[in-house]
Amino acid sequence: MIGKADVSSLTLSLNRQQEAQRNYINALKNYWLSYYKIRRLTLYDFSLRTSLANMFDYSHGM
């Protein structure tokens, strides 16, 4: 296969690789955004297994 690929197939494979990298980065971004949204909605830290409700001062209307 060495030396038998033409420029268009190399360009196509490079474009597919770049698209796969972008898709991977977007998937990671969406994962972490969803994780912190769920954490904010539930007021629970899943990694520490503790409630986040004590971080808020409810007596002052926050």
Short mmCIF file of C-alpha atoms in Angstrom, two decimals:
data_model
loop_
_atom_site.label_atom_id
_atom_site.label_comp_id
_atom_site.label_asym_id
_atom_site.label_seq_id
_atom_site.Cartn_x
_atom_site.Cartn_y
_atom_site.Cartn_z
CA MET A 1 0.00 0.00 0.00
CA ILE A 2 2.95 2.35 0.51
CA GLY A 3 3.08 4.76 -2.39
CA LYS A 4 -0.15 3.50 -3.96
CA ALA A 5 -2.58 6.04 -2.49
CA ASP A 6 -3.50 9.05 -4.57
CA VAL A 7 -3.84 12.60 -3.29
CA SER A 8 -7.65 12.56 -3.23
CA SER A 9 -7.84 9.45 -1.05
CA LEU A 10 -5.24 10.89 1.32
CA THR A 11 -7.19 14.14 1.52
CA LEU A 12 -10.42 12.24 2.13
CA SER A 13 -8.87 10.19 4.93
CA LEU A 14 -7.39 13.30 6.54
CA ASN A 15 -10.79 15.02 6.42
CA ARG A 16 -12.43 11.99 8.01
CA GLN A 17 -9.82 11.93 10.75
CA GLN A 18 -10.34 15.62 11.50
CA GLU A 19 -14.11 15.14 11.55
CA ALA A 20 -13.75 12.21 13.95
CA GLN A 21 -11.58 14.34 16.24
CA ARG A 22 -14.15 17.17 16.20
CA ASN A 23 -16.94 14.71 16.94
CA TYR A 24 -14.95 13.26 19.85
CA ILE A 25 -14.30 16.71 21.34
CA ASN A 26 -17.97 17.65 20.94
CA ALA A 27 -19.04 14.39 22.62
CA LEU A 28 -16.74 15.12 25.57
CA LYS A 29 -18.06 18.67 25.80
CA ASN A 30 -21.68 17.48 25.78
CA TYR A 31 -20.90 14.82 28.39
CA TRP A 32 -19.42 17.30 30.85
CA LEU A 33 -22.07 19.93 30.23
CA SER A 34 -24.76 17.32 30.91
CA TYR A 35 -22.92 16.05 33.99
CA TYR A 36 -22.74 19.50 35.57
CA LYS A 37 -26.32 20.30 34.59
CA ILE A 38 -27.53 17.15 36.36
CA ARG A 39 -25.29 18.00 39.31
CA ARG A 40 -26.75 21.51 39.48
CA LEU A 41 -30.34 20.28 39.19
CA THR A 42 -29.94 17.57 41.82
CA LEU A 43 -27.61 19.53 44.11
CA TYR A 44 -25.57 16.38 44.51
CA ASP A 45 -21.84 15.79 43.95
CA PHE A 46 -21.64 12.32 42.46
CA SER A 47 -17.86 12.02 42.73
CA LEU A 48 -17.80 12.91 46.45
CA ARG A 49 -21.25 11.43 47.09
CA THR A 50 -22.32 14.45 49.09
CA SER A 51 -25.12 16.98 48.91
CA LEU A 52 -24.37 20.41 47.53
CA ALA A 53 -27.37 21.97 49.25
CA ASN A 54 -25.22 23.09 52.19
CA MET A 55 -23.33 25.43 49.83
CA PHE A 56 -26.42 27.65 49.55
CA ASP A 57 -27.72 30.04 52.17
CA TYR A 58 -31.49 29.69 51.99
CA SER A 59 -32.12 32.09 54.88
CA HIS A 60 -31.24 35.10 52.69
CA GLY A 61 -33.34 34.12 49.72
CA MET A 62 -30.52 32.83 47.54
#
